[in-house]
Amino acid sequence: MNVVDLTKALLAAESVTPARGQVFDVLAQALSVIGFEIDRFVVGEAPDGPVENMIALRRGAGRHLAFAGHLDVVPPGDGWTSGAFEPAVRGELLHGRGAVDMKGAIAAFAAAAADVADGPTLSLLITGDEEGPATYGTRAIIDRMAERGIAPDLCLVGEPTSAARLGDTIKIGRRGSVNIWIELPGRQGHVAYPHLADNPIPKLVAALAAIDALVLDAGNHWFQPSNIEVTDLTVGNPATNVIPAKASARLSIRFNDEQRGDDLVALIERTVHAHAPGAHVTARISGEAFLTEPGALSDLVAGAIERVAGIRPMLSTTGGTSDARFLSQLCPTVEFGLVNATMHQADEAVALPDLAMLVDIYADVIARAI
């Protein structure tokens, strides 16, 4: 299997999140040829769906190694030298939306699976909803596997974890994420008659100041400190002589494994209500923090990187969330993939030598996972 040709074919299939259809056709055809049984299913309704997912399974000996990834991509935006969905090779770089995040890694694992004929049981768990709300993506795949009695022993997520050089970083965990919305009603009135109105802004500002003063933790050996950021503050009052009827704010919290999402939501509710008793607080927990302690799985991937790339990777938990937050509930899970320097940017590109090397690294992992 030619990894460059498969990557180009995936890049040419437009798949802005949530993705369905042609891009899955391309991958399913490539995997069917090398002995994978394909289970494609569409779930969900608007606004977060419908979403297509795929479980590709090839029975082997010994353990079950799952590779997880996503075929959906973020919108391309402006500023591309050539079409975002028109794969173009310039020098040693293959350009296209999704080249590193993460169609290149999916193609590399497929090519590696083609190279290792007698290996462990392999599955590819591929979603069309990772870049979006992830409502009907990997969580739906997990439910489908449970229905079919499929239980991986190890999971490798092909997110672009490398920073400066292919192989320099493996992710063994991720921080959790929660978004919180605060809505504070007041009573509109004339600024010259404040006793007849109820201005919500001072109360909201006081609540936000108290939130900003919170210190959640100091971090630990594997995680940086948890942090709370105010990401929006809205009043929407066009008049200079009117006390507004409402004010709102939005928070984003990224938290380590010393915290739990529900506890953080409760903390914010208490803090807000101490200053603004009438406020409404709603939250969405995107995922809890997780850590796969260094051990057999990280050693397996790190050893493959050392043998092929000649470097010892750093183990890290930095960055945003990924679908590993769901898969880590099933089995030990780590992430390793391409260099992430151009992901989500115009002219996103993967280096062709990196793509070839990633095939060799993944093949080494597959061969030794048995």
GROMACS .gro file of C-alpha atoms in nm:
model
  370
    1MET     CA    1   0.000   0.000   0.000
    2ASN     CA    2   0.143   0.339  -0.100
    3VAL     CA    3   0.105   0.574   0.195
    4VAL     CA    4   0.139   0.891  -0.015
    5ASP     CA    5  -0.129   0.783  -0.260
    6LEU     CA    6  -0.370   0.694   0.021
    7THR     CA    7  -0.302   1.022   0.201
    8LYS     CA    8  -0.368   1.215  -0.119
    9ALA     CA    9  -0.695   1.030  -0.175
   10LEU     CA   10  -0.808   1.108   0.180
   11LEU     CA   11  -0.707   1.473   0.146
   12ALA     CA   12  -0.901   1.506  -0.179
   13ALA     CA   13  -1.222   1.394  -0.005
   14GLU     CA   14  -1.365   1.710   0.152
   15SER     CA   15  -1.461   1.625   0.509
   16VAL     CA   16  -1.527   1.936   0.716
   17THR     CA   17  -1.671   1.827   1.049
   18PRO     CA   18  -1.903   1.641   1.085
   19ALA     CA   19  -1.778   1.416   0.806
   20ARG     CA   20  -1.958   1.144   0.612
   21GLY     CA   21  -1.944   0.965   0.281
   22GLN     CA   22  -1.658   0.982   0.032
   23VAL     CA   23  -1.369   1.007   0.276
   24PHE     CA   24  -1.495   0.691   0.450
   25ASP     CA   25  -1.535   0.522   0.111
   26VAL     CA   26  -1.167   0.582   0.038
   27LEU     CA   27  -1.046   0.439   0.370
   28ALA     CA   28  -1.289   0.146   0.370
   29GLN     CA   29  -1.173   0.037   0.026
   30ALA     CA   30  -0.805   0.052   0.127
   31LEU     CA   31  -0.864  -0.148   0.445
   32SER     CA   32  -1.089  -0.410   0.284
   33VAL     CA   33  -0.809  -0.505   0.045
   34ILE     CA   34  -0.581  -0.595   0.338
   35GLY     CA   35  -0.831  -0.810   0.523
   36PHE     CA   36  -1.026  -0.575   0.747
   37GLU     CA   37  -1.397  -0.622   0.810
   38ILE     CA   38  -1.567  -0.284   0.783
   39ASP     CA   39  -1.852  -0.164   1.003
   40ARG     CA   40  -1.975   0.184   0.903
   41PHE     CA   41  -2.265   0.348   1.079
   42VAL     CA   42  -2.425   0.692   1.092
   43VAL     CA   43  -2.568   0.831   1.415
   44GLY     CA   44  -2.715   1.154   1.545
   45GLU     CA   45  -2.924   1.442   1.423
   46ALA     CA   46  -2.867   1.814   1.373
   47PRO     CA   47  -2.718   2.029   1.505
   48ASP     CA   48  -2.433   1.794   1.612
   49GLY     CA   49  -2.500   1.525   1.350
   50PRO     CA   50  -2.546   1.317   1.156
   51VAL     CA   51  -2.199   1.169   1.195
   52GLU     CA   52  -2.040   0.868   1.026
   53ASN     CA   53  -1.810   0.635   1.218
   54MET     CA   54  -1.615   0.322   1.128
   55ILE     CA   55  -1.488   0.017   1.311
   56ALA     CA   56  -1.246  -0.180   1.093
   57LEU     CA   57  -1.136  -0.512   1.244
   58ARG     CA   58  -0.879  -0.771   1.139
   59ARG     CA   59  -0.844  -1.077   1.358
   60GLY     CA   60  -0.497  -1.190   1.453
   61ALA     CA   61  -0.306  -1.356   1.734
   62GLY     CA   62  -0.247  -1.240   2.089
   63ARG     CA   63  -0.358  -0.898   2.202
   64HIS     CA   64  -0.593  -0.652   2.036
   65LEU     CA   65  -0.429  -0.321   1.936
   66ALA     CA   66  -0.671  -0.044   1.844
   67PHE     CA   67  -0.570   0.260   1.641
   68ALA     CA   68  -0.802   0.556   1.680
   69GLY     CA   69  -0.837   0.867   1.467
   70HIS     CA   70  -1.068   1.107   1.290
   71LEU     CA   71  -1.133   1.187   0.925
   72ASP     CA   72  -1.316   1.514   0.989
   73VAL     CA   73  -1.120   1.837   0.957
   74VAL     CA   74  -1.167   2.199   1.057
   75PRO     CA   75  -1.289   2.443   0.789
   76PRO     CA   76  -0.999   2.542   0.563
   77GLY     CA   77  -1.029   2.919   0.589
   78ASP     CA   78  -0.849   3.157   0.352
   79GLY     CA   79  -0.488   3.199   0.245
   80TRP     CA   80  -0.412   2.865   0.080
   81THR     CA   81  -0.154   2.857  -0.199
   82SER     CA   82  -0.359   2.588  -0.371
   83GLY     CA   83  -0.699   2.436  -0.291
   84ALA     CA   84  -0.731   2.302   0.061
   85PHE     CA   85  -0.882   1.980  -0.076
   86GLU     CA   86  -0.653   1.959  -0.377
   87PRO     CA   87  -0.348   1.770  -0.246
   88ALA     CA   88  -0.029   1.929  -0.375
   89VAL     CA   89   0.334   1.823  -0.338
   90ARG     CA   90   0.580   2.111  -0.324
   91GLY     CA   91   0.933   2.000  -0.254
   92GLU     CA   92   0.918   1.740   0.025
   93LEU     CA   93   0.584   1.862   0.162
   94LEU     CA   94   0.238   1.726   0.086
   95HIS     CA   95  -0.019   2.003   0.141
   96GLY     CA   96  -0.389   1.969   0.216
   97ARG     CA   97  -0.637   2.020   0.498
   98GLY     CA   98  -0.594   1.726   0.733
   99ALA     CA   99  -0.243   1.633   0.618
  100VAL     CA  100  -0.115   1.617   0.976
  101ASP     CA  101  -0.444   1.637   1.168
  102MET     CA  102  -0.486   1.355   1.100
  103LYS     CA  103  -0.539   1.188   0.763
  104GLY     CA  104  -0.165   1.133   0.720
  105ALA     CA  105  -0.144   0.925   1.038
  106ILE     CA  106  -0.451   0.720   0.942
  107ALA     CA  107  -0.296   0.643   0.603
  108ALA     CA  108   0.033   0.556   0.775
  109PHE     CA  109  -0.131   0.307   1.009
  110ALA     CA  110  -0.321   0.147   0.722
  111ALA     CA  111   0.004   0.112   0.527
  112ALA     CA  112   0.177  -0.030   0.835
  113ALA     CA  113  -0.102  -0.285   0.881
  114ALA     CA  114  -0.054  -0.388   0.517
  115ASP     CA  115   0.317  -0.443   0.586
  116VAL     CA  116   0.260  -0.670   0.890
  117ALA     CA  117   0.073  -0.975   0.769
  118ASP     CA  118   0.090  -1.195   1.079
  119GLY     CA  119   0.033  -0.972   1.374
  120PRO     CA  120  -0.208  -0.908   1.660
  121THR     CA  121  -0.577  -0.837   1.624
  122LEU     CA  122  -0.602  -0.485   1.485
  123SER     CA  123  -0.883  -0.236   1.472
  124LEU     CA  124  -0.914   0.114   1.336
  125LEU     CA  125  -1.167   0.324   1.525
  126ILE     CA  126  -1.236   0.616   1.297
  127THR     CA  127  -1.484   0.896   1.359
  128GLY     CA  128  -1.617   1.186   1.156
  129ASP     CA  129  -1.675   1.401   1.465
  130GLU     CA  130  -1.362   1.490   1.660
  131GLU     CA  131  -1.306   1.848   1.553
  132GLY     CA  132  -1.668   1.931   1.635
  133PRO     CA  133  -1.870   1.870   1.954
  134ALA     CA  134  -1.781   1.496   1.953
  135THR     CA  135  -2.137   1.414   2.054
  136TYR     CA  136  -2.185   1.127   1.807
  137GLY     CA  137  -1.824   1.031   1.745
  138THR     CA  138  -1.591   0.817   1.952
  139ARG     CA  139  -1.846   0.774   2.230
  140ALA     CA  140  -2.079   0.615   1.974
  141ILE     CA  141  -1.793   0.391   1.858
  142ILE     CA  142  -1.739   0.276   2.217
  143ASP     CA  143  -2.108   0.194   2.249
  144ARG     CA  144  -2.099   0.002   1.919
  145MET     CA  145  -1.795  -0.200   2.030
  146ALA     CA  146  -1.970  -0.290   2.354
  147GLU     CA  147  -2.271  -0.415   2.157
  148ARG     CA  148  -2.043  -0.629   1.940
  149GLY     CA  149  -1.826  -0.756   2.225
  150ILE     CA  150  -1.512  -0.587   2.092
  151ALA     CA  151  -1.262  -0.500   2.366
  152PRO     CA  152  -0.915  -0.369   2.275
  153ASP     CA  153  -0.623  -0.435   2.508
  154LEU     CA  154  -0.419  -0.134   2.396
  155CYS     CA  155  -0.506   0.184   2.213
  156LEU     CA  156  -0.288   0.418   2.008
  157VAL     CA  157  -0.441   0.749   1.898
  158GLY     CA  158  -0.273   0.900   1.593
  159GLU     CA  159  -0.302   1.267   1.688
  160PRO     CA  160  -0.010   1.489   1.577
  161THR     CA  161   0.185   1.487   1.904
  162SER     CA  162   0.535   1.556   1.770
  163ALA     CA  163   0.654   1.913   1.828
  164ALA     CA  164   0.981   1.984   1.647
  165ARG     CA  165   1.075   1.643   1.507
  166LEU     CA  166   0.882   1.326   1.437
  167GLY     CA  167   0.902   1.108   1.745
  168ASP     CA  168   0.996   1.370   2.002
  169THR     CA  169   0.671   1.350   2.203
  170ILE     CA  170   0.420   1.087   2.313
  171LYS     CA  171   0.107   1.197   2.497
  172ILE     CA  172   0.028   0.973   2.793
  173GLY     CA  173  -0.257   1.184   2.926
  174ARG     CA  174  -0.461   1.498   2.874
  175ARG     CA  175  -0.617   1.761   3.092
  176GLY     CA  176  -0.993   1.773   3.127
  177SER     CA  177  -1.209   2.051   2.990
  178VAL     CA  178  -1.529   2.221   3.103
  179ASN     CA  179  -1.706   2.527   2.962
  180ILE     CA  180  -1.937   2.726   3.189
  181TRP     CA  181  -2.196   2.991   3.102
  182ILE     CA  182  -2.311   3.251   3.357
  183GLU     CA  183  -2.633   3.445   3.294
  184LEU     CA  184  -2.724   3.720   3.539
  185PRO     CA  185  -3.062   3.892   3.509
  186GLY     CA  186  -3.113   4.248   3.631
  187ARG     CA  187  -3.383   4.510   3.593
  188GLN     CA  188  -3.355   4.767   3.318
  189GLY     CA  189  -3.391   5.134   3.406
  190HIS     CA  190  -3.272   5.491   3.355
  191VAL     CA  191  -2.920   5.560   3.482
  192ALA     CA  192  -3.047   5.874   3.656
  193TYR     CA  193  -3.284   5.663   3.865
  194PRO     CA  194  -3.074   5.366   3.976
  195HIS     CA  195  -3.304   5.295   4.273
  196LEU     CA  196  -3.569   5.191   4.022
  197ALA     CA  197  -3.339   4.944   3.843
  198ASP     CA  198  -3.105   4.656   3.926
  199ASN     CA  199  -2.769   4.669   3.748
  200PRO     CA  200  -2.632   4.315   3.697
  201ILE     CA  201  -2.285   4.425   3.585
  202PRO     CA  202  -2.122   4.504   3.925
  203LYS     CA  203  -2.241   4.170   4.064
  204LEU     CA  204  -2.109   3.979   3.765
  205VAL     CA  205  -1.776   4.164   3.777
  206ALA     CA  206  -1.744   4.083   4.148
  207ALA     CA  207  -1.817   3.716   4.079
  208LEU     CA  208  -1.560   3.706   3.798
  209ALA     CA  209  -1.299   3.872   4.022
  210ALA     CA  210  -1.358   3.606   4.286
  211ILE     CA  211  -1.328   3.334   4.022
  212ASP     CA  212  -1.007   3.488   3.890
  213ALA     CA  213  -0.861   3.475   4.242
  214LEU     CA  214  -0.920   3.100   4.274
  215VAL     CA  215  -0.611   2.877   4.275
  216LEU     CA  216  -0.720   2.526   4.190
  217ASP     CA  217  -0.388   2.346   4.238
  218ALA     CA  218  -0.015   2.375   4.177
  219GLY     CA  219   0.006   2.096   3.921
  220ASN     CA  220   0.195   1.772   3.975
  221HIS     CA  221   0.464   1.557   3.821
  222TRP     CA  222   0.273   1.489   3.499
  223PHE     CA  223   0.034   1.783   3.475
  224GLN     CA  224   0.060   2.160   3.469
  225PRO     CA  225  -0.165   2.357   3.707
  226SER     CA  226  -0.536   2.371   3.630
  227ASN     CA  227  -0.648   2.711   3.499
  228ILE     CA  228  -0.971   2.906   3.466
  229GLU     CA  229  -1.005   3.156   3.182
  230VAL     CA  230  -1.285   3.407   3.117
  231THR     CA  231  -1.352   3.368   2.745
  232ASP     CA  232  -1.648   3.603   2.699
  233LEU     CA  233  -1.820   3.892   2.878
  234THR     CA  234  -2.135   4.029   2.718
  235VAL     CA  235  -2.389   4.297   2.804
  236GLY     CA  236  -2.511   4.404   2.461
  237ASN     CA  237  -2.633   4.746   2.573
  238PRO     CA  238  -2.635   5.003   2.290
  239ALA     CA  239  -2.761   5.290   2.506
  240THR     CA  240  -2.546   5.515   2.726
  241ASN     CA  241  -2.829   5.611   2.961
  242VAL     CA  242  -2.984   5.271   3.030
  243ILE     CA  243  -2.900   5.025   3.305
  244PRO     CA  244  -2.902   4.687   3.127
  245ALA     CA  245  -3.146   4.409   3.198
  246LYS     CA  246  -2.888   4.130   3.187
  247ALA     CA  247  -2.519   4.043   3.170
  248SER     CA  248  -2.343   3.719   3.087
  249ALA     CA  249  -2.000   3.560   3.086
  250ARG     CA  250  -1.838   3.237   2.972
  251LEU     CA  251  -1.553   3.044   3.133
  252SER     CA  252  -1.324   2.768   3.011
  253ILE     CA  253  -1.143   2.549   3.263
  254ARG     CA  254  -0.863   2.310   3.171
  255PHE     CA  255  -0.791   2.085   3.464
  256ASN     CA  256  -0.552   1.811   3.567
  257ASP     CA  257  -0.614   1.479   3.738
  258GLU     CA  258  -0.637   1.643   4.082
  259GLN     CA  259  -0.979   1.782   3.983
  260ARG     CA  260  -1.312   1.647   3.861
  261GLY     CA  261  -1.543   1.829   3.625
  262ASP     CA  262  -1.852   1.812   3.848
  263ASP     CA  263  -1.659   1.945   4.147
  264LEU     CA  264  -1.532   2.241   3.944
  265VAL     CA  265  -1.881   2.325   3.823
  266ALA     CA  266  -2.005   2.320   4.184
  267LEU     CA  267  -1.716   2.546   4.291
  268ILE     CA  268  -1.802   2.801   4.022
  269GLU     CA  269  -2.170   2.789   4.116
  270ARG     CA  270  -2.090   2.860   4.482
  271THR     CA  271  -1.855   3.142   4.393
  272VAL     CA  272  -2.098   3.306   4.153
  273HIS     CA  273  -2.397   3.278   4.386
  274ALA     CA  274  -2.201   3.432   4.673
  275HIS     CA  275  -2.184   3.756   4.470
  276ALA     CA  276  -2.480   3.719   4.235
  277PRO     CA  277  -2.752   3.504   4.397
  278GLY     CA  278  -2.986   3.533   4.098
  279ALA     CA  279  -2.735   3.407   3.840
  280HIS     CA  280  -2.799   3.101   3.626
  281VAL     CA  281  -2.494   2.876   3.580
  282THR     CA  282  -2.484   2.604   3.315
  283ALA     CA  283  -2.190   2.383   3.220
  284ARG     CA  284  -2.070   2.133   2.964
  285ILE     CA  285  -1.793   1.893   3.064
  286SER     CA  286  -1.608   1.793   2.748
  287GLY     CA  287  -1.398   1.531   2.921
  288GLU     CA  288  -1.218   1.440   3.241
  289ALA     CA  289  -0.842   1.441   3.281
  290PHE     CA  290  -0.673   1.105   3.230
  291LEU     CA  291  -0.327   0.957   3.269
  292THR     CA  292  -0.187   0.631   3.136
  293GLU     CA  293   0.100   0.569   3.374
  294PRO     CA  294   0.432   0.507   3.199
  295GLY     CA  295   0.469   0.136   3.143
  296ALA     CA  296   0.423  -0.134   2.884
  297LEU     CA  297   0.230   0.070   2.625
  298SER     CA  298   0.442   0.384   2.635
  299ASP     CA  299   0.754   0.164   2.633
  300LEU     CA  300   0.622  -0.019   2.325
  301VAL     CA  301   0.570   0.304   2.130
  302ALA     CA  302   0.886   0.471   2.259
  303GLY     CA  303   1.091   0.165   2.166
  304ALA     CA  304   0.956   0.171   1.812
  305ILE     CA  305   1.044   0.540   1.782
  306GLU     CA  306   1.396   0.478   1.908
  307ARG     CA  307   1.454   0.191   1.667
  308VAL     CA  308   1.323   0.378   1.363
  309ALA     CA  309   1.383   0.748   1.431
  310GLY     CA  310   1.682   0.716   1.662
  311ILE     CA  311   1.546   0.943   1.938
  312ARG     CA  312   1.395   0.889   2.279
  313PRO     CA  313   1.053   1.060   2.299
  314MET     CA  314   0.939   1.279   2.585
  315LEU     CA  315   0.625   1.170   2.769
  316SER     CA  316   0.380   1.459   2.796
  317THR     CA  317   0.024   1.557   2.894
  318THR     CA  318   0.024   1.907   2.743
  319GLY     CA  319  -0.214   2.046   2.483
  320GLY     CA  320  -0.588   2.041   2.438
  321THR     CA  321  -0.832   1.756   2.460
  322SER     CA  322  -0.856   1.461   2.222
  323ASP     CA  323  -1.070   1.152   2.183
  324ALA     CA  324  -0.819   0.968   2.399
  325ARG     CA  325  -1.023   1.103   2.690
  326PHE     CA  326  -1.298   0.858   2.597
  327LEU     CA  327  -1.084   0.564   2.488
  328SER     CA  328  -0.874   0.571   2.803
  329GLN     CA  329  -1.180   0.441   2.987
  330LEU     CA  330  -1.150   0.114   2.790
  331CYS     CA  331  -0.781   0.030   2.809
  332PRO     CA  332  -0.433   0.186   2.836
  333THR     CA  333  -0.420   0.465   2.577
  334VAL     CA  334  -0.140   0.684   2.442
  335GLU     CA  335  -0.116   0.924   2.149
  336PHE     CA  336   0.156   0.950   1.888
  337GLY     CA  337   0.165   1.100   1.543
  338LEU     CA  338   0.307   1.359   1.307
  339VAL     CA  339   0.463   1.700   1.371
  340ASN     CA  340   0.187   1.941   1.466
  341ALA     CA  341   0.341   2.271   1.350
  342THR     CA  342   0.089   2.336   1.069
  343MET     CA  343  -0.229   2.176   1.198
  344HIS     CA  344  -0.539   2.396   1.156
  345GLN     CA  345  -0.331   2.644   0.953
  346ALA     CA  346  -0.350   2.748   0.589
  347ASP     CA  347  -0.118   2.533   0.375
  348GLU     CA  348  -0.121   2.253   0.633
  349ALA     CA  349   0.146   2.006   0.526
  350VAL     CA  350   0.316   1.679   0.612
  351ALA     CA  351   0.678   1.609   0.525
  352LEU     CA  352   0.697   1.307   0.293
  353PRO     CA  353   0.997   1.158   0.478
  354ASP     CA  354   0.800   1.184   0.803
  355LEU     CA  355   0.506   1.004   0.647
  356ALA     CA  356   0.731   0.717   0.537
  357MET     CA  357   0.900   0.702   0.877
  358LEU     CA  358   0.567   0.698   1.057
  359VAL     CA  359   0.467   0.389   0.858
  360ASP     CA  360   0.782   0.215   0.981
  361ILE     CA  361   0.722   0.321   1.344
  362TYR     CA  362   0.362   0.204   1.339
  363ALA     CA  363   0.466  -0.123   1.174
  364ASP     CA  364   0.718  -0.182   1.452
  365VAL     CA  365   0.448  -0.117   1.714
  366ILE     CA  366   0.210  -0.358   1.540
  367ALA     CA  367   0.469  -0.633   1.506
  368ARG     CA  368   0.567  -0.616   1.874
  369ALA     CA  369   0.215  -0.569   2.015
  370ILE     CA  370   0.136  -0.935   1.974
   0.00000   0.00000   0.00000
